[in-house]
Every structure is written in C-alpha cells, then in structure tokens.
Short mmCIF file of C-alpha atoms (C1' of nucleotides) in Angstrom, two decimals:
data_model
loop_
_atom_site.label_atom_id
_atom_site.label_comp_id
_atom_site.label_asym_id
_atom_site.label_seq_id
_atom_site.Cartn_x
_atom_site.Cartn_y
_atom_site.Cartn_z
CA UNK H 1 101.45 110.15 86.76
CA UNK H 2 98.10 108.41 88.27
CA UNK H 3 94.89 109.77 88.81
CA UNK H 4 94.93 112.99 91.14
CA UNK H 5 93.01 112.15 94.05
CA UNK H 6 89.85 113.14 92.67
CA UNK H 7 88.07 114.47 96.30
CA UNK H 8 88.78 113.35 99.98
CA UNK H 9 91.37 110.47 99.42
CA UNK H 10 90.82 108.65 102.63
CA UNK H 11 87.82 108.65 104.57
CA UNK H 12 84.84 107.17 102.55
CA UNK H 13 86.21 106.74 98.44
CA UNK H 14 82.70 106.88 97.48
CA UNK H 15 81.50 103.86 95.42
CA UNK H 16 82.72 103.15 91.47
CA UNK H 17 86.28 102.84 92.42
CA UNK H 18 85.90 100.41 95.26
CA UNK H 19 83.38 98.43 93.64
CA UNK H 20 85.94 97.74 91.05
CA UNK H 21 88.70 97.03 93.20
CA UNK H 22 86.72 94.31 95.38
CA UNK H 23 85.11 92.84 91.98
CA UNK H 24 88.77 92.69 90.58
CA UNK H 25 90.26 91.31 93.35
CA UNK H 26 87.11 88.54 93.87
CA UNK H 27 87.91 87.62 89.85
CA UNK H 28 91.75 87.71 89.72
CA UNK H 29 91.41 85.22 92.95
CA UNK H 30 89.29 82.82 91.28
CA UNK H 31 91.05 82.94 87.68
CA UNK H 32 94.09 84.26 88.03
CA UNK H 33 95.32 88.22 86.82
CA UNK H 34 95.86 87.03 83.41
CA UNK H 35 92.73 84.74 83.14
CA UNK H 36 90.97 87.61 84.00
CA UNK H 37 89.64 90.33 80.88
CA UNK H 38 89.04 93.72 81.69
CA UNK H 39 85.63 93.12 80.16
CA UNK H 40 84.70 90.70 82.93
CA UNK H 41 86.02 93.22 85.44
CA UNK H 42 83.63 95.60 83.99
CA UNK H 43 81.25 92.95 83.58
CA UNK H 44 80.91 92.72 87.42
CA UNK H 45 80.30 96.10 88.19
CA UNK H 46 77.98 96.38 85.86
CA UNK H 47 79.94 99.10 82.92
CA UNK H 48 81.16 97.33 79.84
CA UNK H 49 85.12 97.22 79.03
CA UNK H 50 86.96 99.99 78.88
CA UNK H 51 84.93 102.12 81.10
CA UNK H 52 87.48 101.01 83.64
CA UNK H 53 89.71 103.22 82.29
CA UNK H 54 88.08 106.37 83.65
CA UNK H 55 89.37 104.88 87.34
CA UNK H 56 92.29 103.35 86.60
CA UNK H 57 95.48 103.65 84.42
CA UNK H 58 95.10 99.65 83.44
CA UNK H 59 94.42 96.37 84.65
CA UNK H 60 98.20 96.40 85.66
CA UNK H 61 97.03 99.10 88.21
CA UNK H 62 94.33 97.61 89.73
CA UNK H 63 96.75 94.85 90.87
CA UNK H 64 99.32 97.07 92.11
CA UNK H 65 96.40 99.06 93.67
CA UNK H 66 95.52 95.75 95.49
CA UNK H 67 98.66 94.26 96.29
CA UNK H 68 99.86 97.52 97.51
CA UNK H 69 96.75 98.24 100.02
CA UNK H 70 96.52 94.53 101.35
CA UNK H 71 100.38 95.04 102.42
CA UNK H 72 99.84 98.37 104.23
CA UNK H 73 96.90 97.15 105.69
CA UNK H 74 98.69 94.13 107.62
CA UNK H 75 102.01 96.02 108.33
CA UNK H 76 99.48 99.21 109.89
CA UNK H 77 97.47 96.70 111.72
CA UNK H 78 100.45 94.59 112.78
CA UNK H 79 102.63 97.67 114.07
CA UNK H 80 99.15 99.14 115.84
CA UNK H 81 98.60 95.77 117.47
CA UNK H 82 102.07 95.33 118.75
CA UNK H 83 102.21 99.35 120.10
CA UNK H 84 99.01 98.60 121.88
CA UNK H 85 99.35 95.33 123.63
CA UNK H 86 102.77 96.50 124.53
CA UNK H 87 101.60 99.69 126.12
CA UNK H 88 98.66 98.27 128.02
CA UNK H 89 101.71 95.93 129.87
CA UNK H 90 101.02 92.96 127.85
CA UNK H 91 103.93 90.21 127.09
CA UNK H 92 105.46 89.11 124.46
CA UNK H 93 102.30 86.04 124.98
CA UNK H 94 99.82 88.74 124.58
CA UNK H 95 101.55 90.60 121.60
CA UNK H 96 102.01 87.45 119.60
CA UNK H 97 98.07 86.90 120.40
CA UNK H 98 97.47 90.18 119.37
CA UNK H 99 99.34 89.25 116.09
CA UNK H 100 96.78 86.03 115.67
CA UNK H 101 94.16 87.74 115.86
CA UNK H 102 94.70 90.12 113.52
CA UNK H 103 96.17 87.86 111.11
CA UNK H 104 92.95 85.84 111.51
CA UNK H 105 90.32 88.82 111.03
CA UNK H 106 92.29 89.61 108.06
CA UNK H 107 92.47 85.69 106.33
CA UNK H 108 88.45 85.50 106.87
CA UNK H 109 87.56 88.85 105.95
CA UNK H 110 89.51 89.43 102.70
CA UNK H 111 90.09 85.56 101.48
CA UNK H 112 90.58 87.61 97.95
CA UNK H 113 92.97 89.21 98.65
CA UNK H 114 95.10 86.69 101.05
CA UNK H 115 94.96 84.62 97.97
CA UNK H 116 96.09 87.27 95.66
CA UNK H 117 99.17 88.53 98.07
CA UNK H 118 101.57 85.54 97.64
CA UNK H 119 99.93 84.51 94.00
CA UNK H 120 100.33 87.14 91.72
CA UNK H 121 103.25 89.24 93.35
CA UNK H 122 105.18 88.36 89.96
CA UNK H 123 102.80 90.21 87.29
CA UNK H 124 103.90 93.67 88.83
CA UNK H 125 105.99 96.17 87.82
CA UNK H 126 109.44 96.53 89.65
CA UNK H 127 109.19 99.47 92.05
CA UNK H 128 105.64 97.92 92.97
CA UNK H 129 106.87 94.84 93.70
CA UNK H 130 109.99 96.45 95.76
CA UNK H 131 107.59 98.35 97.72
CA UNK H 132 105.49 94.93 98.58
CA UNK H 133 108.55 93.40 99.07
CA UNK H 134 109.35 95.65 101.60
CA UNK H 135 105.75 95.99 103.64
CA UNK H 136 106.17 92.18 103.83
CA UNK H 137 109.45 91.79 104.90
CA UNK H 138 108.67 94.71 107.91
CA UNK H 139 105.43 92.67 108.44
CA UNK H 140 107.31 89.61 109.19
CA UNK H 141 109.57 91.58 111.51
CA UNK H 142 107.17 92.09 114.07
CA UNK H 143 106.42 88.24 114.38
CA UNK H 144 110.04 87.31 114.12
CA UNK H 145 110.80 89.79 117.05
CA UNK H 146 107.99 88.95 119.21
CA UNK H 147 108.45 84.83 118.68
CA UNK H 148 111.90 85.37 118.99
CA UNK H 149 111.44 87.04 121.94
CA UNK H 150 108.60 84.21 123.48
CA UNK H 151 111.09 81.22 122.12
CA UNK H 152 115.04 82.28 122.97
CA UNK H 153 116.36 78.94 122.34
CA UNK H 154 115.42 78.80 118.75
CA UNK H 155 117.79 81.03 116.12
CA UNK H 156 116.74 83.57 114.30
CA UNK H 157 116.27 82.02 110.69
CA UNK H 158 114.36 78.63 112.58
CA UNK H 159 111.86 81.18 114.19
CA UNK H 160 111.09 83.20 110.87
CA UNK H 161 110.79 79.77 108.79
CA UNK H 162 108.29 78.93 111.63
CA UNK H 163 106.42 82.70 110.89
CA UNK H 164 106.17 81.90 107.17
CA UNK H 165 104.86 78.54 107.85
CA UNK H 166 102.14 79.62 110.84
CA UNK H 167 101.22 82.34 108.05
CA UNK H 168 100.68 79.21 105.75
CA UNK H 169 98.46 78.12 108.42
CA UNK H 170 96.24 81.04 108.88
CA UNK H 171 95.97 81.83 105.11
CA UNK H 172 94.79 78.29 104.12
CA UNK H 173 91.08 79.99 105.04
CA UNK H 174 90.61 80.07 101.18
CA UNK H 175 90.71 76.19 100.92
CA UNK H 176 87.75 76.40 103.91
CA UNK H 177 85.24 77.73 101.71
CA UNK H 178 83.19 74.65 101.29
CA UNK H 179 79.65 74.59 102.11
CA UNK H 180 79.03 72.81 104.69
CA UNK H 181 82.62 74.32 106.51
CA UNK H 182 82.47 75.03 109.86
CA UNK H 183 79.55 76.52 111.65
CA UNK H 184 80.91 80.08 111.45
CA UNK H 185 83.30 82.77 111.04
CA UNK H 186 83.41 82.93 115.34
CA UNK H 187 84.28 78.76 115.19
CA UNK H 188 87.01 79.16 112.62
CA UNK H 189 88.71 81.99 114.15
CA UNK H 190 89.01 80.08 117.42
CA UNK H 191 90.39 76.69 115.97
CA UNK H 192 92.52 78.83 113.56
CA UNK H 193 93.74 80.74 116.90
CA UNK H 194 94.68 77.31 118.85
CA UNK H 195 96.53 75.66 115.88
CA UNK H 196 98.73 78.48 115.47
CA UNK H 197 98.96 78.94 119.00
CA UNK H 198 99.93 75.57 119.02
CA UNK H 199 102.35 75.43 116.27
CA UNK H 200 104.13 78.40 118.15
CA UNK H 201 104.48 76.55 121.32
CA UNK H 202 106.21 73.61 119.53
CA UNK H 203 109.01 75.76 119.47
CA UNK H 204 110.12 75.42 123.42
CA UNK H 205 108.59 72.03 123.76
CA UNK H 206 110.77 69.73 125.51
CA UNK H 207 108.60 67.24 123.18
CA UNK H 208 110.86 65.95 120.34
CA UNK H 209 110.04 66.40 116.37
CA UNK H 210 109.40 62.73 115.82
CA UNK H 211 107.13 61.04 118.24
CA UNK H 212 106.68 58.41 115.62
CA UNK H 213 108.71 56.43 116.76
CA UNK H 214 109.49 53.55 113.81
CA UNK H 215 107.92 55.67 110.71
CA UNK H 216 108.11 54.37 107.48
CA UNK H 217 111.27 55.13 105.10
CA UNK H 218 109.93 56.37 101.98
CA UNK H 219 112.41 56.10 99.43
CA UNK H 220 110.60 54.48 96.31
CA UNK H 221 107.89 56.59 94.54
CA UNK Y 1 117.94 54.73 84.17
CA UNK Y 2 118.83 52.49 81.04
CA UNK Y 3 117.28 49.47 81.89
CA UNK Y 4 114.67 49.58 79.56
CA UNK Y 5 115.16 49.31 76.44
CA UNK Y 6 114.45 51.61 74.21
CA UNK Y 7 111.62 49.58 71.83
CA UNK Y 8 109.27 49.39 74.90
CA UNK Y 9 106.47 51.34 73.56
CA UNK Y 10 104.36 52.61 76.02
CA UNK Y 11 105.61 52.40 80.02
CA UNK Y 12 108.44 54.05 80.21
CA UNK Y 13 108.66 57.26 78.15
CA UNK Y 14 112.25 57.86 78.51
CA UNK Y 15 113.20 61.35 78.98
CA UNK Y 16 112.05 64.15 76.78
CA UNK Y 17 108.24 63.80 78.20
CA UNK Y 18 109.91 64.29 81.43
CA UNK Y 19 112.32 67.14 81.26
CA UNK Y 20 109.23 69.13 79.84
CA UNK Y 21 107.14 68.43 82.16
CA UNK Y 22 109.74 69.78 85.48
CA UNK Y 23 110.39 72.35 83.13
CA UNK Y 24 106.84 73.54 82.47
CA UNK Y 25 105.76 73.21 86.30
CA UNK Y 26 108.62 74.96 87.04
CA UNK Y 27 108.00 77.91 85.02
CA UNK Y 28 104.08 77.22 85.78
CA UNK Y 29 105.11 77.85 89.46
CA UNK Y 30 106.90 80.81 88.72
CA UNK Y 31 105.22 82.76 86.82
CA UNK Y 32 101.07 80.93 86.53
CA UNK Y 33 100.03 79.02 83.63
CA UNK Y 34 99.23 82.32 81.67
CA UNK Y 35 101.98 83.88 82.08
CA UNK Y 36 104.28 81.63 80.39
CA UNK Y 37 104.13 81.19 77.04
CA UNK Y 38 105.09 77.71 74.75
CA UNK Y 39 108.60 78.76 73.50
CA UNK Y 40 109.51 79.75 77.08
CA UNK Y 41 108.74 76.12 77.90
CA UNK Y 42 110.21 74.85 74.63
CA UNK Y 43 113.10 77.06 75.07
CA UNK Y 44 113.41 75.36 78.42
CA UNK Y 45 114.63 72.09 77.27
CA UNK Y 46 116.41 73.22 74.33
CA UNK Y 47 114.04 72.89 71.31
CA UNK Y 48 111.78 75.90 70.26
CA UNK Y 49 107.96 76.60 70.16
CA UNK Y 50 105.66 74.25 68.65
CA UNK Y 51 108.06 71.19 69.10
CA UNK Y 52 106.39 70.55 72.15
CA UNK Y 53 103.53 69.19 70.13
CA UNK Y 54 105.18 66.56 69.15
CA UNK Y 55 105.08 65.26 73.29
CA UNK Y 56 101.66 67.13 74.01
CA UNK Y 57 98.61 67.70 72.59
CA UNK Y 58 98.94 70.94 73.74
CA UNK Y 59 99.94 73.32 76.72
CA UNK Y 60 96.42 72.37 78.80
CA UNK Y 61 97.49 68.87 78.46
CA UNK Y 62 100.84 69.57 80.08
CA UNK Y 63 99.08 71.68 83.07
CA UNK Y 64 96.73 68.26 83.06
CA UNK Y 65 99.54 65.51 83.56
CA UNK Y 66 101.42 67.71 85.96
CA UNK Y 67 98.26 68.48 88.38
CA UNK Y 68 96.33 64.57 88.02
CA UNK Y 69 99.98 63.12 88.69
CA UNK Y 70 100.87 64.93 92.14
CA UNK Y 71 97.70 63.86 93.54
CA UNK Y 72 98.03 60.78 92.41
CA UNK Y 73 100.91 60.18 93.95
CA UNK Y 74 100.19 62.16 96.72
CA UNK Y 75 97.19 60.19 97.52
CA UNK Y 76 98.88 56.72 96.64
CA UNK Y 77 101.72 57.33 98.90
CA UNK Y 78 99.71 58.33 102.05
CA UNK Y 79 97.80 55.05 100.93
CA UNK Y 80 100.94 53.18 101.30
CA UNK Y 81 102.15 54.91 104.88
CA UNK Y 82 98.39 54.71 106.62
CA UNK Y 83 98.66 50.45 105.13
CA UNK Y 84 102.24 50.23 106.13
CA UNK Y 85 101.93 52.00 109.97
CA UNK Y 86 99.09 50.34 110.71
CA UNK Y 87 100.40 46.72 109.78
CA UNK Y 88 103.16 47.50 111.84
CA UNK Y 89 101.39 47.84 114.41
CA UNK Y 90 101.24 51.19 115.05
CA UNK Y 91 98.80 53.21 116.16
CA UNK Y 92 96.70 57.30 115.19
CA UNK Y 93 100.01 58.57 116.27
CA UNK Y 94 102.20 56.13 114.32
CA UNK Y 95 100.08 57.03 111.52
CA UNK Y 96 99.94 60.44 111.67
CA UNK Y 97 103.16 60.70 111.78
CA UNK Y 98 104.19 58.79 108.79
CA UNK Y 99 101.92 61.22 107.04
CA UNK Y 100 103.20 64.16 108.10
CA UNK Y 101 106.74 62.92 107.51
CA UNK Y 102 105.78 61.79 103.64
CA UNK Y 103 103.79 65.11 103.16
CA UNK Y 104 107.07 66.97 104.21
CA UNK Y 105 109.47 65.47 102.18
CA UNK Y 106 107.04 65.92 99.17
CA UNK Y 107 106.98 69.39 99.73
CA UNK Y 108 110.72 69.64 99.47
CA UNK Y 109 111.49 67.63 97.14
CA UNK Y 110 108.27 69.18 94.56
CA UNK Y 111 108.08 72.81 95.81
CA UNK Y 112 106.53 73.69 92.27
CA UNK Y 113 104.11 70.87 91.93
CA UNK Y 114 103.06 71.98 95.72
CA UNK Y 115 102.42 75.61 94.22
CA UNK Y 116 100.58 74.43 91.25
CA UNK Y 117 98.81 72.15 93.07
CA UNK Y 118 96.65 74.62 94.28
CA UNK Y 119 96.46 77.25 92.15
CA UNK Y 120 95.82 76.53 88.88
CA UNK Y 121 93.29 73.96 89.77
CA UNK Y 122 90.95 76.28 87.76
CA UNK Y 123 92.67 76.15 84.58
CA UNK Y 124 91.56 72.14 83.66
CA UNK Y 125 89.47 70.74 81.75
CA UNK Y 126 85.87 70.01 83.48
CA UNK Y 127 86.63 66.26 83.81
CA UNK Y 128 90.75 66.35 84.61
CA UNK Y 129 89.39 68.87 87.42
CA UNK Y 130 87.00 66.39 89.02
CA UNK Y 131 89.71 63.73 89.03
CA UNK Y 132 92.04 65.73 90.56
CA UNK Y 133 89.44 67.14 93.42
CA UNK Y 134 88.53 63.55 93.40
CA UNK Y 135 92.41 62.11 94.15
CA UNK Y 136 92.58 65.58 96.41
CA UNK Y 137 89.16 64.75 98.59
CA UNK Y 138 90.57 61.34 99.12
CA UNK Y 139 94.02 62.07 100.33
CA UNK Y 140 92.12 64.56 102.77
CA UNK Y 141 89.94 61.80 104.12
CA UNK Y 142 93.10 59.67 105.09
CA UNK Y 143 94.12 62.36 107.35
CA UNK Y 144 90.54 63.09 108.39
CA UNK Y 145 90.10 59.35 109.62
CA UNK Y 146 93.46 59.13 111.55
CA UNK Y 147 93.32 62.72 113.21
CA UNK Y 148 89.77 62.07 113.93
CA UNK Y 149 91.27 59.38 115.67
CA UNK Y 150 93.29 60.74 117.32
CA UNK Y 151 91.55 63.87 119.15
CA UNK Y 152 87.63 62.00 119.59
CA UNK Y 153 86.52 65.39 121.33
CA UNK Y 154 87.14 67.32 117.74
CA UNK Y 155 83.77 67.14 115.42
CA UNK Y 156 84.88 66.27 112.09
CA UNK Y 157 84.12 69.46 110.45
CA UNK Y 158 86.75 70.94 112.75
CA UNK Y 159 89.20 68.13 112.29
CA UNK Y 160 88.81 68.56 108.46
CA UNK Y 161 89.59 72.15 108.54
CA UNK Y 162 92.43 71.68 110.93
CA UNK Y 163 94.11 69.07 108.39
CA UNK Y 164 93.53 71.96 105.73
CA UNK Y 165 95.49 74.37 107.84
CA UNK Y 166 98.33 72.11 108.75
CA UNK Y 167 98.39 71.79 104.75
CA UNK Y 168 98.75 75.28 104.61
CA UNK Y 169 101.57 74.72 107.05
CA UNK Y 170 103.44 72.08 105.54
CA UNK Y 171 103.09 73.76 102.17
CA UNK Y 172 104.41 76.88 102.90
CA UNK Y 173 108.10 75.15 101.66
CA UNK Y 174 107.89 77.74 98.76
CA UNK Y 175 107.81 81.05 100.85
CA UNK Y 176 111.32 80.45 102.53
CA UNK Y 177 113.21 79.31 99.76
CA UNK Y 178 115.06 82.68 100.61
CA UNK Y 179 119.43 82.62 100.57
CA UNK Y 180 120.06 81.93 104.05
CA UNK Y 181 117.37 79.99 105.24
CA UNK Y 182 116.91 77.56 107.08
CA UNK Y 183 120.39 75.18 107.58
CA UNK Y 184 119.36 72.46 105.32
CA UNK Y 185 116.71 70.31 104.20
CA UNK Y 186 117.05 68.37 107.42
CA UNK Y 187 116.30 70.84 109.82
CA UNK Y 188 113.77 71.68 107.72
CA UNK Y 189 111.91 69.02 107.73
CA UNK Y 190 112.46 68.90 111.41
CA UNK Y 191 110.75 72.21 112.08
CA UNK Y 192 107.94 71.63 109.76
CA UNK Y 193 107.36 68.22 111.93
CA UNK Y 194 107.75 70.13 115.03
CA UNK Y 195 104.77 72.93 114.11
CA UNK Y 196 102.56 70.61 112.29
CA UNK Y 197 102.55 67.96 115.48
CA UNK Y 198 101.95 71.28 117.61
CA UNK Y 199 99.42 72.63 115.48
CA UNK Y 200 97.65 68.86 116.08
CA UNK Y 201 98.41 68.56 119.63
CA UNK Y 202 96.55 71.71 120.38
CA UNK Y 203 93.26 70.32 118.99
CA UNK Y 204 92.70 68.41 122.57
CA UNK Y 205 94.37 70.80 124.86
CA UNK Y 206 93.13 71.46 127.79
CA UNK Y 207 94.86 75.01 127.13
CA UNK Y 208 91.76 77.55 125.68
CA UNK Y 209 91.99 79.16 122.66
CA UNK Y 210 93.00 82.61 123.72
CA UNK Y 211 96.48 82.66 125.96
CA UNK Y 212 96.71 86.49 124.97
CA UNK Y 213 94.38 86.85 128.24
CA UNK Y 214 93.17 90.80 127.82
CA UNK Y 215 94.55 90.87 124.48
CA UNK Y 216 93.36 94.22 122.04
CA UNK Y 217 90.64 93.73 121.02
CA UNK Y 218 90.37 95.07 117.10
CA UNK Y 219 87.34 96.08 116.24
CA UNK Y 220 88.01 98.13 112.83
CA UNK Y 221 90.59 97.54 110.83
"C1'" DC G 1 119.15 51.56 48.35
"C1'" DC G 2 114.32 53.21 49.61
"C1'" DT G 3 111.51 53.73 53.00
"C1'" DT G 4 109.64 55.31 57.18
"C1'" DC G 5 109.40 57.51 61.18
"C1'" DA G 6 110.44 60.26 65.26
"C1'" DG G 7 111.36 64.46 66.90
"C1'" DG G 8 112.79 68.59 64.84
"C1'" DT G 9 112.50 73.26 62.41
"C1'" DT G 10 110.12 77.82 60.29
"C1'" DA G 11 105.95 80.17 58.66
"C1'" DA G 12 101.37 81.70 59.21
"C1'" DC G 13 96.85 82.01 60.99
"C1'" DG G 14 93.14 82.95 64.19
"C1'" DA G 15 92.02 84.53 68.34
"C1'" DC G 16 91.64 87.14 72.03
"C1'" DC G 17 92.71 90.49 74.58
"C1'" DA G 18 94.39 95.20 76.47
"C1'" DC G 19 94.16 99.57 75.33
"C1'" DT G 20 92.59 104.08 72.58
"C1'" DA G 21 89.68 106.75 69.59
"C1'" DA G 22 86.05 109.57 69.22
"C1'" DC G 23 81.79 110.15 70.53
"C1'" DG G 24 76.92 110.89 73.67
"C1'" DC G 25 74.74 111.66 77.97
"C1'" DC G 26 74.02 114.51 81.69
"C1'" DG G 27 74.37 116.89 85.92
"C1'" DC G 28 76.50 120.96 87.25
"C1'" DT G 29 77.82 125.89 87.36
"C1'" DG G 30 77.39 130.87 85.68
"C1'" DC M 1 70.65 128.85 77.55
"C1'" DA M 2 76.03 127.45 77.12
"C1'" DG M 3 79.84 125.61 78.50
"C1'" DC M 4 81.99 121.84 80.83
"C1'" DG M 5 83.61 117.57 83.09
"C1'" DG M 6 82.38 113.10 84.93
"C1'" DC M 7 81.50 108.87 83.47
"C1'" DG M 8 79.50 105.68 79.99
"C1'" DT M 9 79.46 103.68 75.48
"C1'" DT M 10 80.73 101.23 70.78
"C1'" DA M 11 84.24 100.61 67.31
"C1'" DG M 12 89.34 99.55 66.12
"C1'" DT M 13 93.71 98.64 66.46
"C1'" DG M 14 98.05 96.18 67.80
"C1'" DG M 15 100.41 92.52 69.95
"C1'" DT M 16 100.60 88.38 71.74
"C1'" DC M 17 99.98 83.68 72.09
"C1'" DG M 18 98.26 78.54 71.17
"C1'" DT M 19 98.17 75.69 67.32
"C1'" DT M 20 98.44 74.12 62.62
"C1'" DA M 21 100.70 73.12 57.90
"C1'" DA M 22 104.24 72.02 55.61
"C1'" DC M 23 109.05 70.71 54.88
"C1'" DC M 24 113.56 68.62 57.29
"C1'" DT M 25 117.19 65.14 59.03
"C1'" DG M 26 119.11 61.57 60.17
"C1'" DA M 27 118.98 56.56 62.44
"C1'" DA M 28 116.85 51.93 61.70
"C1'" DG M 29 115.37 47.72 58.51
"C1'" DG M 30 114.56 45.11 55.15
#
DNA sequence: CCTTCAGGTTAACGACCACTAACGCCGCTG
DNA sequence: CAGCGGCGTTAGTGGTCGTTAACCTGAAGG
C-alpha cells in the first residue's frame, strides 16, 4: 500500500524523507498535528505544499511513521540495554541505570518526538495506534520487570505507576528548553539521572510518605 | 449551591458556563483543541453548536478561560500554602511538603486541566498567553525558593530544572488512568508524594549521579 | 396583554485545508 | 536523440469548521 522501499531501506536513508520527518516532528510538537498545514511542512524543507505527496501518502502517514519509529527505537534500545547490562554481569541496579541513561539520551536528543509521543497518539488510525501502544507497553514492561526486582516490597501496580511517573520526570526536558537553562547537556543528563534514581529509591525507603508533618488542609479553593 | 439568589449578575455564574467549561476541558484533553468541533462541545452539554455563543465569545475564549483559570488557581493555592505553612512555624521542608500535596491534589482532581496546561498554550492569543506564562512563572518561583532553601548546595538553574522535572512526575497522572491502576486515590497520592520527595532528596544526597557503576556505554541509538 | 430578554434553534457563509490533476524539468539509460 | 521516471510546480476541488444571521420560545414584570 505504501511506497515501496525505493532503495536500501535501513542504513543511510538519504535526505528528503528524513528531512521532512524531522521538520514535521518539530512543527507538530510546536503547534500540534492539526495546527500545522502541509504547506508549512513543505516550506520548512524548501518545497511547497503538495510536493510532500511524492514522499508520503498523506499527513497522517507522516505522523504514523514518526510515532511508530519512536516507539520502535525506544523499545529496541531498551531491550538492547537490558540484554547488554545483564550479559555483562550487572544486577537489576545496573540494568535500571542503563535504562535510565538510555531514556535520558533519547529525551535530550529528540525532544520533539518525546512531545509527540504522548500528545498525538489519538490522531492515528486504529491499526497504527494499536501498534504504537503495543510497543509502548513492551517498553514499560522492561522497566517494570527490573524495578520490581529491585523493590520486591512494592506491588506491581505501584511499580507500574512509579515507572510512568518517572517517565513524566524524564520527559520534562521540553519544558526546560529555556534560554539560560542548565549549563549543558551533560549537566542536564546528570541531574535527571539523580532525580530518577532518587525517585525510585523512595520506593524502598524506610522514610514514610509525608515528612511534612502537620501540613495544610486544602479544602476550599 | 443555591445560596445565591438568581438575580446576582456577575459573581456566581450558575451552571451552564461551568458545565460547558468542564466538558470542553475534557474534550480538549482527549482530542486536542483543534480536534474538537464546537458542535461536539455543544452536544456534550445538551445544546447544539452555535448555542455556545450565548455564553462564550468563541472557541478560543473557552480555552483561554480554562488555561487562565488553572494557572490562577495553581498559583493562588501555592501561595496560600506557603503562607500557611510558614505562619504555623514550618520550615522549608514543611512548606515543600505542602506544595507537593497541593499539586498532587490538583493533578488528581483535574487531570484534564493538567493536560491542557502544557499542551494548548500555543493556541492562545498573545495577551492571554503572556498572562498564563506569568502565573506559571510565579508558581514555579514559589517552588524554586523553598527547594533552593532546602538544598543550598545546588545552583538556581539546577533547582529550577529539578522543579520542572518533578512537575512532570506529578503531572503524569493522566497516563496512569488505566483500568486496574492503583487501588485508589489515596494510594496514588501517597506514591506520588514519596516519589517527589525522593527526587528532591537526591539533590543533596552524598550519592553520586550514577550508582550503576560500570553501566553500558550507549554510543549510538 | 404586551414587552423584554435570556437562551435556544436552523440555515448559510467564508475561510481554511488536505488532497488531486495536470503539467514541467532534468538526469539517466539505451 | 528518445524516452522515462523521480521530483517539483500551480490550479482546483471537496469537505470541514468557526462564526454569524435570523428566527423562536417561555418566563418575568409592569
């Protein structure tokens, strides 16, 4: 149905398709899928409007390829890291550390895709959405497995929720893109790493949930 | 609810406006601002299409009122909690605990608004967007102040980034709305509280960033 | 009873937008 | 040179959607 692989499919897909995908991702992340017209996408790569249809079946196809690609890369990378860290004799702590590092790399390198990942899923056709969700679920499972092994005292539902919460933490990178943010990529990565490890560490802490003691009852707004 | 006589003009707008706003928030969060038509919003409250224009100047006005309302409530609530916790003799730890609890309440009670908060900001008119951003900045400042006081060893940029990251963590609630998630609201709140405190605690930990030791060098993705 | 007004209704309009049609240019290959 | 296929162009088309116009209804109020 879709355009056949014109050339070598995998290694060095040349220029235009990737260029279009990158700009489309950026624009979709900035203004939302429905907020961007095909003319804008075309203009962003130097061609105009319907010229895009020589490379993609439609606007939906671009989004689908983006979201499926993200999910695949996330899951494949996570899987690889689990295998590598395990095969080199690392325990669950090492595996989790590698997963965190990998996710941070992804979040820092592909902010636009991170944004799209959980924003425009509803715009996909049913089949594509199912595929993305399946990949997401498998990726989450990698984390739940290792976190559950690290914190046997926590129930699976709790671990799963914690994993999602830490995803939210790591995926916050688009919000800190301000001007004079952190010194650099390395510092940001280090900070996120510490925060993520700190969050997970609280699962087995002896410390209770609320150290604030009295706290202020909210009641009325 | 019926305490106010129906003739009071301005202050207590009765039911319809609020009803429309609630449904609009839900729909916008589900399918995005541009993904929802006015007919759908109208249908959700039992009227059809252009009837909404008796209550709002337009679709944009609904979104603006939603986003400004969220930001105002967030900031006002945070401010109140800082004052209350401080006046009752609480130190920075107590203040931070109260801020966290308040944000969790908000995240659990108004998932749709949390989603809109950082998703549809770009759709606002310039003046409205400025107002929302200003309120957001002031809210962040509340957190940065207290977290900075709790962790004097961290630079301001680092603290700011950590605050944003913890916001991402706490705002992850829309992603755990699955079927058999956590037992209940209380358990979810307790978990989020622990995770947030754990993340902040890592700022002053003696523990270095990467406890995984050797870890797997990622290089290419 | 007649007026007024808030809160609806349906019909229509205008803008926008994804997509298609028809055509042009250019570097191949034979 | 002929022809062809990849890649781009502009003009047009159908559909959707926000918004407005014109009209209706029912309750309050003198």
